[in-house]
Amino acid sequence: MSFRYFGFAKTVLIALVLATTPLFAINIILNQYAESRAVSEMEAMGQVSIRRAEEAITTTVSFLQRLDRDDVETCDAADRIIYEQQIIDHGMIDAIGLVDAAGQRMCIIPDRELSAEVVLPPLRPDGPLVGIGMLERSYLGARAAVVSWDLKNETRLFAEITPAVIAMDPGPEYLRSYRRTELRLGDNLLWYQVGGYNSEGNDPSEMLSVEVASELYPLIAIVNAPVSAALQVVQQLKVIAAAACAAIAVLFVAIGIWYSWRPESEANDEFVAAIRNGEFIPYYQPVMDIETKRVRGCEVLMRWRRPNGMIVSPGQFMAYAEANGHIFDMTRHMMRVASDEVGALYGEHPDFKLSINLFAGHFLDREIVSDIKNTFENSEISYQQIVVEVTERYPLEDMELARKIMAELQALGVRIALDDVGTGHGGMAYLQKLGVDIIKIDKMFIDSISSDDNSTTIVDSMVELADNLGMGIIAEGVEEEEQIDRLMELGVTAAQGYYFAAPMPAKEFIEFAERVEDEARERARIAAEAAAAEQAAAEASMEDEAA
């Protein structure tokens, strides 16, 4: 399918989906929007609570540190006068005083009756300088907090933060009527709560819950609300969107017709822009050694990642790219990106091979030789690690020139692979004239190798031919374990396909290769230990017999 027909089919399909399932699609979108918006609002509520609490604690700690620095740290009359003045100056503080090592008040300003009540945890030699606790006194769901500062003389300065500092009710009205907010300190110690909603006993899928943690103190804000409350905000939008859905579908069809059948130059401009924007990216499919289960390298496969994140397979754009000459820039880009993405991995594994697909047009001049030199001469990937693949499916226009170009690449150390063997125009002529180093058995023969005697005979002949000509051989499209067993019986030791791994982005391929190599080293270590143990047992047996 051409690029133009593909675009037309895609847009018409979108229009049909919108026309036949409008309410379903719109409800999902709006529900997700409502829940996402509610979660964002709830996170904002939690963040407000955390910020207010952090500000109150930080301000109080700074205030206590200043008293310590000024040596105002006793219950003497002079210090009590200063405490009273500080309470007046700091509206968030209700009281100031000292506690002993056990956490009991020694004095408090304003004066109150001292009791044996422990307001702070006992002092520990390795305890923090700052202590935070809660009192029973409360206001609008908020408890009074007590913050202490260790004076390093078995006493601590403390200040009681008024509950009004933390008592607040932020957030939009449509959530405030249904949500419950809690601010907790340390090991689940409740500081503040507002709202009557209780999530216990409800289906988790019918409620929203957000937790926001402080980066400064052991504080966590928890906000819960029913999903039904969040959906209120989009009820009117659902009605409007459902009424407009048919018109949108018609509009999409019209846009699709215009977009797909516009002048060729416009379509071509979009393709050029996609190349310029780096939308064509490499995926990597591992090539495996089926005997040792180790990675031999990978084949670089092109994918089109559209701006909306959709991945387009090469079958939908490659013919257009080749017909319009874009394939040359795209191939250069693939090689540069591959060198950057997997160069370090290949530098660490000099036996790995990197296979790059070329098409017939690459062998009409020497530009591909210059491209490979410019890309890899200063790369961590050496020429000896590169394999260029030329397919049998499309004929080479000038066999003599193609052979000279391939020979020049081989002189650098690059290996030549003939792809899709047995399916195209070249046949034995390609193998005879091009001097290829590797042949790749097409998936068409692999699919039926375990059930079709003809496929088995063809593959067996290819293996024998490769052996006689001193060429490597790789099986493509391996998907089943039976195919692996049959290939090993026929003498094929390298393969690629979904049985091992699908084509993947660079990060995933690097992780895959490192994991496989680690597993191979572990198998080798276990085998070596077993062999050593067997050898030691044999030597011990011989010594016993000699004795």
Coordinates of C-alpha atoms in Angstrom, one line a residue:
M1 CA 0.0 0.0 0.0
S2 CA 1.4 3.4 -0.9
F3 CA 1.9 6.2 1.5
R4 CA -1.0 8.1 0.1
Y5 CA -3.4 5.1 0.3
F6 CA -2.3 4.3 3.8
G7 CA -3.1 7.8 5.0
F8 CA -6.5 7.7 3.3
A9 CA -7.4 4.3 4.8
K10 CA -6.2 5.4 8.3
T11 CA -8.2 8.6 8.4
V12 CA -11.4 6.9 7.0
L13 CA -11.0 4.2 9.6
I14 CA -10.8 6.8 12.4
A15 CA -13.9 8.5 11.1
L16 CA -15.8 5.2 11.0
V17 CA -14.8 4.4 14.6
L18 CA -15.9 7.9 15.7
A19 CA -19.2 7.5 13.8
T20 CA -20.1 4.0 15.2
T21 CA -19.0 4.3 18.8
P22 CA -19.2 8.0 19.7
L23 CA -20.8 7.7 23.1
F24 CA -18.5 5.0 24.2
A25 CA -15.3 6.8 23.2
I26 CA -16.4 10.2 24.5
N27 CA -17.5 8.8 27.9
I28 CA -14.1 7.1 28.3
I29 CA -12.2 10.3 27.4
L30 CA -14.3 12.5 29.6
N31 CA -14.2 10.1 32.5
Q32 CA -10.5 9.9 32.3
Y33 CA -10.3 13.7 32.1
A34 CA -12.5 14.1 35.1
E35 CA -10.6 11.6 37.2
S36 CA -7.2 13.1 36.1
R37 CA -8.4 16.6 36.9
A38 CA -9.8 15.4 40.3
V39 CA -6.5 13.7 41.1
S40 CA -4.6 16.8 40.2
E41 CA -6.9 18.9 42.4
M42 CA -6.5 16.4 45.2
E43 CA -2.7 16.4 44.8
A44 CA -2.9 20.2 45.0
M45 CA -5.0 20.0 48.2
G46 CA -2.4 17.6 49.7
Q47 CA 0.5 19.9 48.7
V48 CA -1.2 22.9 50.3
S49 CA -1.5 20.9 53.6
I50 CA 2.1 19.8 53.4
R51 CA 3.4 23.3 52.6
R52 CA 1.4 24.8 55.5
A53 CA 2.7 22.2 57.9
E54 CA 6.3 22.5 56.6
E55 CA 6.2 26.3 56.9
A56 CA 4.8 26.1 60.5
I57 CA 7.5 23.6 61.6
T58 CA 10.4 25.3 59.8
T59 CA 9.4 28.8 61.2
T60 CA 9.0 27.4 64.7
V61 CA 12.4 25.5 64.5
S62 CA 14.1 28.7 63.3
F63 CA 12.5 30.6 66.2
L64 CA 13.7 28.0 68.8
Q65 CA 17.2 28.0 67.3
R66 CA 17.3 31.8 67.6
L67 CA 16.4 31.5 71.3
D68 CA 19.1 28.9 71.8
R69 CA 21.6 31.1 70.0
D70 CA 20.7 34.1 72.3
D71 CA 21.0 31.9 75.4
V72 CA 17.3 32.3 76.2
E73 CA 16.8 28.8 77.4
T74 CA 15.8 28.7 81.1
C75 CA 12.6 29.2 83.2
D76 CA 14.1 32.3 84.8
A77 CA 11.9 35.4 85.0
A78 CA 14.0 37.3 82.4
D79 CA 13.7 34.5 79.9
R80 CA 9.9 34.2 80.6
I81 CA 9.5 37.8 79.7
I82 CA 11.2 37.2 76.4
Y83 CA 9.0 34.1 75.8
E84 CA 5.8 36.2 76.4
Q85 CA 7.0 38.8 73.9
Q86 CA 7.8 36.2 71.3
I87 CA 4.3 34.7 71.6
I88 CA 2.9 38.1 70.9
D89 CA 5.2 38.6 67.9
H90 CA 4.6 35.1 66.4
G91 CA 0.9 34.6 65.8
M92 CA 1.2 30.9 65.1
I93 CA 2.7 30.1 68.5
D94 CA 0.4 29.6 71.5
A95 CA 2.9 28.7 74.2
I96 CA 6.7 28.4 74.8
G97 CA 8.5 26.5 77.5
L98 CA 11.0 23.8 78.5
V99 CA 10.7 20.1 79.0
D100 CA 13.0 17.7 80.8
A101 CA 14.7 14.6 79.5
A102 CA 11.5 12.6 80.1
G103 CA 9.4 14.9 78.0
Q104 CA 7.5 16.6 80.9
R105 CA 7.0 20.3 81.0
M106 CA 9.3 22.2 83.4
C107 CA 7.7 25.5 82.7
I108 CA 5.3 27.0 80.1
I109 CA 4.4 30.5 79.0
P110 CA 1.6 31.6 79.3
D111 CA 1.5 30.1 82.8
R112 CA -0.5 26.9 83.1
E113 CA -0.8 24.2 85.7
L114 CA 2.1 21.8 85.2
S115 CA 1.1 18.1 85.2
A116 CA 2.9 14.8 84.8
E117 CA 1.7 14.7 81.2
V118 CA 4.5 13.7 78.8
V119 CA 4.2 16.0 75.8
L120 CA 7.3 14.8 73.9
P121 CA 9.1 11.5 73.6
P122 CA 11.9 10.9 76.1
L123 CA 15.3 12.3 75.1
R124 CA 17.7 9.9 73.5
P125 CA 21.5 10.4 73.2
D126 CA 21.3 9.7 69.5
G127 CA 18.0 11.5 69.0
P128 CA 17.4 14.3 66.5
L129 CA 17.8 18.0 67.4
V130 CA 14.2 18.7 66.4
G131 CA 11.3 16.8 67.9
I132 CA 7.6 17.0 66.8
G133 CA 4.6 15.8 68.7
M134 CA 0.8 16.3 69.0
L135 CA -1.4 17.5 71.9
E136 CA -5.0 16.7 72.5
R137 CA -6.1 20.3 72.1
S138 CA -7.8 20.8 68.7
Y139 CA -9.6 23.3 66.5
L140 CA -11.7 22.6 63.4
G141 CA -10.2 19.1 63.1
A142 CA -6.6 20.3 63.6
R143 CA -4.6 19.4 66.7
A144 CA -2.1 21.6 68.4
A145 CA 1.5 20.6 67.5
V146 CA 4.5 20.8 69.7
V147 CA 8.0 21.4 68.2
S148 CA 11.1 21.1 70.4
W149 CA 14.8 21.9 70.1
D150 CA 17.4 19.9 72.0
L151 CA 19.6 22.2 74.1
K152 CA 22.1 19.4 74.8
N153 CA 21.8 19.8 78.6
E154 CA 19.1 17.3 79.2
T155 CA 16.4 19.9 78.5
R156 CA 14.6 21.0 75.4
L157 CA 12.9 24.3 74.3
F158 CA 9.4 23.8 72.9
A159 CA 6.7 25.8 71.2
E160 CA 3.1 24.9 70.8
I161 CA 1.8 25.7 67.3
T162 CA -1.8 26.9 67.3
P163 CA -4.3 24.5 65.5
A164 CA -5.6 27.4 63.4
V165 CA -2.3 27.5 61.5
I166 CA -3.0 24.1 59.9
A167 CA -6.9 24.1 60.0
M168 CA -7.9 24.9 56.4
D169 CA -10.2 23.6 53.7
P170 CA -8.6 24.1 50.2
G171 CA -9.8 22.8 46.9
P172 CA -12.7 23.2 44.4
E173 CA -16.3 23.1 45.7
Y174 CA -17.3 20.0 43.7
L175 CA -14.7 18.0 45.6
R176 CA -14.8 19.7 49.0
S177 CA -18.3 18.4 49.7
Y178 CA -17.3 14.8 49.3
R179 CA -13.6 14.4 50.0
R180 CA -11.7 13.6 53.2
T181 CA -8.2 15.1 53.9
E182 CA -5.9 13.8 56.6
L183 CA -2.4 15.1 57.5
R184 CA -0.4 12.6 59.4
L185 CA 3.0 12.8 61.2
G186 CA 5.5 10.1 61.7
D187 CA 4.0 6.7 62.6
N188 CA 0.5 7.5 61.5
L189 CA 0.0 10.3 64.1
L190 CA -3.0 12.3 63.1
W191 CA -2.4 16.1 63.0
Y192 CA -5.4 17.3 60.9
Q193 CA -8.5 15.9 59.3
V194 CA -11.4 17.5 57.4
G195 CA -14.4 16.0 55.5
G196 CA -16.6 13.1 56.4
Y197 CA -16.0 10.8 53.4
N198 CA -14.8 7.3 54.4
S199 CA -13.3 5.0 51.8
E200 CA -13.5 1.9 54.0
G201 CA -16.0 -0.7 52.7
N202 CA -16.1 0.9 49.2
D203 CA -15.0 -0.7 46.0
P204 CA -11.4 0.6 45.3
S205 CA -12.4 1.1 41.7
E206 CA -15.0 3.6 42.7
M207 CA -12.8 5.9 44.7
L208 CA -9.7 8.1 44.2
S209 CA -6.9 8.3 46.6
V210 CA -3.8 10.6 46.6
E211 CA -0.8 10.7 49.0
V212 CA 1.6 13.6 49.1
A213 CA 4.7 13.2 51.2
S214 CA 6.9 16.0 52.6
E215 CA 10.6 16.1 51.5
L216 CA 11.6 17.9 54.8
Y217 CA 9.7 16.2 57.6
P218 CA 7.9 12.9 58.2
L219 CA 4.6 14.3 57.0
I220 CA 2.1 12.7 54.7
A221 CA -1.2 14.2 53.4
I222 CA -3.9 11.7 52.3
V223 CA -6.9 12.8 50.2
N224 CA -9.7 10.5 49.4
A225 CA -12.8 11.2 47.2
P226 CA -15.4 9.1 45.4
V227 CA -15.2 8.8 41.6
S228 CA -18.8 10.0 41.3
A229 CA -17.8 13.4 42.8
A230 CA -15.1 13.8 40.1
L231 CA -17.6 12.9 37.3
Q232 CA -19.9 15.8 38.1
V233 CA -17.6 18.2 36.4
V234 CA -18.1 16.6 32.9
Q235 CA -21.8 15.7 32.9
Q236 CA -22.8 18.7 30.7
L237 CA -19.8 18.1 28.4
K238 CA -20.9 14.5 27.8
V239 CA -24.3 15.8 26.5
I240 CA -22.6 18.4 24.2
A241 CA -20.0 16.0 23.0
A242 CA -22.5 13.3 22.1
A243 CA -24.5 15.7 20.0
A244 CA -21.5 16.9 18.1
C245 CA -20.0 13.4 17.4
A246 CA -21.7 12.9 14.1
A247 CA -20.4 16.2 12.8
I248 CA -16.9 15.4 13.9
A249 CA -17.0 12.1 12.1
V250 CA -18.0 13.8 8.9
L251 CA -15.3 16.4 9.3
F252 CA -12.7 13.6 9.8
V253 CA -13.8 12.0 6.5
A254 CA -13.5 15.3 4.7
I255 CA -10.1 16.0 6.1
G256 CA -9.0 12.4 5.3
I257 CA -10.0 12.8 1.7
W258 CA -8.2 16.1 1.3
Y259 CA -5.1 15.0 3.2
S260 CA -4.7 11.7 1.4
W261 CA -5.4 13.0 -2.1
R262 CA -3.6 16.3 -2.0
P263 CA -0.9 17.0 -4.5
E264 CA 2.1 14.6 -4.4
S265 CA 4.5 17.4 -3.5
E266 CA 2.6 18.1 -0.3
A267 CA 2.8 14.4 0.7
N268 CA 6.4 14.4 -0.2
D269 CA 7.1 17.5 1.9
E270 CA 5.6 15.8 4.9
F271 CA 7.9 12.8 4.4
V272 CA 10.9 15.1 4.1
A273 CA 9.8 16.8 7.3
A274 CA 9.6 13.5 9.1
I275 CA 13.1 12.7 8.1
R276 CA 14.4 16.1 9.2
N277 CA 12.6 15.7 12.5
G278 CA 14.2 12.3 13.2
E279 CA 10.9 10.4 13.2
F280 CA 12.5 7.4 11.6
I281 CA 14.2 5.4 14.3
P282 CA 16.1 2.1 14.5
Y283 CA 14.7 -1.0 16.2
Y284 CA 17.1 -3.8 16.9
Q285 CA 16.3 -7.6 16.5
P286 CA 18.8 -9.9 18.2
V287 CA 20.6 -12.5 16.1
M288 CA 21.3 -15.5 18.4
D289 CA 23.6 -18.5 18.5
I290 CA 21.2 -21.3 18.9
E291 CA 23.8 -23.7 20.2
T292 CA 25.4 -21.5 22.9
K293 CA 22.2 -19.3 23.5
R294 CA 24.4 -16.2 23.2
V295 CA 23.9 -13.0 21.3
R296 CA 25.8 -12.8 18.0
G297 CA 24.6 -9.3 17.2
C298 CA 21.4 -7.7 15.8
E299 CA 19.7 -6.5 12.6
V300 CA 18.8 -2.8 12.5
L301 CA 15.2 -2.4 11.4
M302 CA 13.6 1.0 10.5
R303 CA 10.4 2.2 12.2
W304 CA 8.5 5.4 11.8
R305 CA 7.5 7.0 15.1
R306 CA 4.9 9.6 14.4
P307 CA 4.6 12.7 16.6
N308 CA 1.6 11.2 18.3
G309 CA 3.7 8.2 19.4
M310 CA 2.3 5.7 16.9
I311 CA 4.8 3.3 15.4
V312 CA 4.5 2.6 11.7
S313 CA 6.0 -0.6 10.3
P314 CA 8.4 -0.3 7.3
G315 CA 5.9 -2.2 5.0
Q316 CA 3.7 0.9 5.0
F317 CA 6.4 3.5 3.9
M318 CA 9.5 1.7 2.6
A319 CA 8.3 1.4 -1.0
Y320 CA 7.5 5.1 -1.0
A321 CA 10.8 6.0 0.5
E322 CA 12.7 4.0 -2.1
A323 CA 10.6 5.2 -5.0
N324 CA 11.2 8.9 -4.1
G325 CA 14.9 8.6 -3.2
H326 CA 14.4 9.3 0.5
I327 CA 15.9 6.0 1.5
F328 CA 19.5 7.3 1.2
D329 CA 19.0 10.0 3.9
M330 CA 17.0 7.5 6.0
T331 CA 19.8 4.9 5.9
R332 CA 22.5 7.4 6.8
H333 CA 20.3 8.5 9.7
M334 CA 19.8 4.9 10.9
M335 CA 23.5 4.2 10.8
R336 CA 24.4 7.4 12.8
V337 CA 21.7 6.7 15.4
A338 CA 22.7 3.1 15.7
S339 CA 26.3 4.1 16.2
D340 CA 25.4 6.4 19.0
E341 CA 22.9 4.1 20.7
V342 CA 24.7 0.8 20.7
G343 CA 28.3 1.8 20.1
A344 CA 29.3 1.3 23.7
L345 CA 27.8 -2.2 23.8
Y346 CA 29.6 -3.2 20.6
G347 CA 32.8 -1.7 22.0
E348 CA 32.6 -4.1 24.9
H349 CA 31.6 -7.1 22.7
P350 CA 33.9 -7.0 19.6
D351 CA 32.3 -10.3 18.3
F352 CA 28.9 -8.7 17.9
K353 CA 27.7 -8.0 14.4
L354 CA 25.5 -5.1 13.3
S355 CA 23.4 -5.8 10.2
I356 CA 22.2 -2.8 8.1
N357 CA 19.7 -3.3 5.3
L358 CA 20.5 -1.7 1.9
F359 CA 18.3 -1.7 -1.2
A360 CA 19.3 -2.0 -4.9
G361 CA 19.7 1.8 -5.4
H362 CA 22.6 1.8 -2.9
F363 CA 24.7 -0.1 -5.3
L364 CA 24.4 2.3 -8.2
D365 CA 27.3 4.5 -7.0
R366 CA 30.0 4.5 -4.3
E367 CA 28.1 6.9 -2.0
I368 CA 27.2 4.0 0.4
V369 CA 31.0 3.3 0.9
S370 CA 31.6 7.0 1.9
D371 CA 28.5 6.9 4.2
I372 CA 29.8 3.8 6.1
K373 CA 33.3 5.3 6.4
N374 CA 31.9 8.7 7.6
T375 CA 29.7 7.0 10.2
F376 CA 31.9 4.3 11.6
E377 CA 35.5 5.3 11.1
N378 CA 35.5 7.1 14.5
S379 CA 32.8 4.9 16.1
E380 CA 33.1 2.3 18.8
I381 CA 31.7 -0.1 16.2
S382 CA 34.4 -1.3 13.9
Y383 CA 34.1 -2.1 10.2
Q384 CA 34.6 -5.8 11.1
Q385 CA 31.4 -5.7 13.1
I386 CA 29.3 -4.4 10.3
V387 CA 27.2 -6.6 8.0
V388 CA 25.3 -5.0 5.1
E389 CA 22.3 -6.9 3.8
V390 CA 21.1 -6.8 0.2
T391 CA 17.8 -8.5 -0.7
E392 CA 17.1 -10.9 -3.5
R393 CA 13.6 -9.6 -3.8
Y394 CA 14.6 -6.6 -6.0
P395 CA 17.1 -7.0 -8.9
L396 CA 20.4 -5.1 -9.0
E397 CA 20.5 -3.0 -12.1
D398 CA 24.3 -3.1 -12.6
M399 CA 25.8 -6.4 -11.3
E400 CA 29.4 -5.4 -12.1
L401 CA 29.2 -2.1 -10.3
A402 CA 27.4 -3.7 -7.4
R403 CA 30.2 -6.3 -7.1
K404 CA 32.9 -3.6 -7.1
I405 CA 31.1 -1.6 -4.4
M406 CA 30.7 -4.8 -2.3
A407 CA 34.3 -5.7 -2.8
E408 CA 35.4 -2.2 -1.6
L409 CA 33.2 -2.7 1.5
Q410 CA 34.7 -6.1 2.1
A411 CA 38.2 -4.6 1.8
L412 CA 37.3 -2.4 4.8
G413 CA 36.2 -5.5 6.8
V414 CA 32.5 -5.2 6.2
R415 CA 30.7 -8.5 5.5
I416 CA 28.0 -8.8 2.8
A417 CA 24.8 -10.8 3.5
L418 CA 22.2 -11.9 0.9
D419 CA 18.8 -11.5 2.4
D420 CA 15.5 -13.4 1.5
V421 CA 17.5 -16.2 -0.2
G422 CA 15.4 -18.4 -2.5
T423 CA 12.5 -15.8 -2.9
G424 CA 13.8 -13.4 -5.6
H425 CA 15.5 -12.7 -8.8
G426 CA 19.1 -13.5 -8.1
G427 CA 19.3 -17.1 -7.2
M428 CA 22.7 -18.7 -7.9
A429 CA 23.8 -15.8 -10.0
Y430 CA 24.0 -13.5 -6.9
L431 CA 25.9 -16.1 -4.9
Q432 CA 28.3 -16.6 -7.9
K433 CA 28.9 -13.0 -8.9
L434 CA 28.5 -10.9 -5.7
G435 CA 30.9 -12.9 -3.5
V436 CA 28.6 -12.7 -0.4
D437 CA 29.8 -13.8 3.0
I438 CA 26.5 -14.8 4.6
I439 CA 23.1 -16.1 3.3
K440 CA 19.9 -15.6 5.3
I441 CA 17.2 -18.2 4.9
D442 CA 13.8 -16.5 4.4
K443 CA 11.0 -17.0 6.9
M444 CA 8.9 -18.6 4.2
F445 CA 11.0 -21.8 4.4
I446 CA 11.4 -21.7 8.2
D447 CA 7.7 -21.6 8.8
S448 CA 7.1 -25.0 7.4
I449 CA 10.5 -26.6 8.1
S450 CA 9.2 -28.9 10.8
S451 CA 6.2 -30.1 8.8
D452 CA 7.1 -29.8 5.1
D453 CA 9.7 -32.1 3.6
N454 CA 10.2 -29.8 0.6
S455 CA 11.2 -26.9 2.9
T456 CA 13.5 -29.1 4.8
T457 CA 15.2 -30.2 1.6
I458 CA 15.6 -26.6 0.4
V459 CA 17.1 -25.5 3.7
D460 CA 19.4 -28.5 3.8
S461 CA 20.6 -27.6 0.3
M462 CA 21.3 -24.0 1.4
V463 CA 23.3 -25.2 4.4
E464 CA 25.4 -27.5 2.2
L465 CA 25.9 -24.8 -0.4
A466 CA 27.0 -22.3 2.3
D467 CA 29.4 -24.9 3.8
N468 CA 30.9 -25.6 0.3
L469 CA 31.4 -21.8 -0.4
G470 CA 32.6 -21.0 3.1
M471 CA 29.7 -18.7 3.9
G472 CA 27.8 -18.1 7.1
I473 CA 24.1 -18.9 7.3
I474 CA 21.3 -17.3 9.4
A475 CA 17.7 -18.4 9.7
E476 CA 15.1 -15.7 9.8
G477 CA 11.6 -15.6 11.3
V478 CA 12.1 -18.4 13.9
E479 CA 9.0 -18.6 16.1
E480 CA 8.8 -22.1 17.5
E481 CA 11.1 -24.4 19.5
E482 CA 10.5 -27.2 16.9
Q483 CA 12.1 -25.0 14.3
I484 CA 15.1 -24.5 16.5
D485 CA 15.5 -28.3 16.9
R486 CA 15.2 -28.9 13.2
L487 CA 17.7 -26.1 12.3
M488 CA 20.3 -27.6 14.6
E489 CA 19.8 -31.0 13.0
L490 CA 20.5 -29.4 9.7
G491 CA 23.6 -27.6 10.9
V492 CA 22.2 -24.0 11.2
T493 CA 23.6 -22.4 14.3
A494 CA 22.5 -18.7 14.0
A495 CA 18.9 -17.5 13.9
Q496 CA 16.6 -14.5 14.6
G497 CA 12.9 -14.2 15.2
Y498 CA 10.2 -13.7 17.7
Y499 CA 11.1 -17.0 19.4
F500 CA 14.1 -15.1 20.9
A501 CA 12.9 -11.5 20.8
A502 CA 10.9 -9.0 18.7
P503 CA 12.6 -5.9 17.3
M504 CA 13.0 -3.5 20.2
P505 CA 14.4 0.0 21.0
A506 CA 18.1 0.4 21.8
K507 CA 17.7 0.5 25.6
E508 CA 15.7 -2.8 25.6
F509 CA 18.2 -4.4 23.2
I510 CA 21.2 -3.4 25.4
E511 CA 19.4 -4.8 28.5
F512 CA 18.5 -8.0 26.6
A513 CA 22.1 -8.5 25.3
E514 CA 23.7 -7.9 28.7
R515 CA 21.2 -10.2 30.4
V516 CA 21.8 -13.0 27.9
E517 CA 25.6 -12.6 28.2
D518 CA 25.4 -12.7 32.0
E519 CA 23.3 -15.9 31.8
A520 CA 25.9 -17.4 29.4
R521 CA 28.8 -16.6 31.7
E522 CA 26.9 -18.1 34.6
R523 CA 26.3 -21.3 32.6
A524 CA 30.0 -21.5 31.7
R525 CA 31.0 -21.0 35.3
I526 CA 28.7 -23.8 36.5
A527 CA 29.9 -26.1 33.7
A528 CA 33.5 -25.3 34.6
E529 CA 32.9 -26.1 38.2
A530 CA 31.2 -29.3 37.4
A531 CA 34.1 -30.4 35.1
A532 CA 36.6 -29.5 37.8
A533 CA 34.7 -31.5 40.3
E534 CA 34.5 -34.5 37.9
Q535 CA 38.2 -34.2 37.2
A536 CA 39.0 -34.1 40.9
A537 CA 36.8 -37.2 41.5
A538 CA 38.5 -39.1 38.7
E539 CA 42.0 -38.2 40.1
A540 CA 40.9 -39.3 43.6
S541 CA 39.6 -42.6 42.2
M542 CA 42.9 -43.2 40.4
E543 CA 44.9 -42.5 43.6
D544 CA 42.7 -44.9 45.5
E545 CA 43.2 -47.6 42.9
A546 CA 47.0 -47.0 43.0
A547 CA 47.0 -47.3 46.8

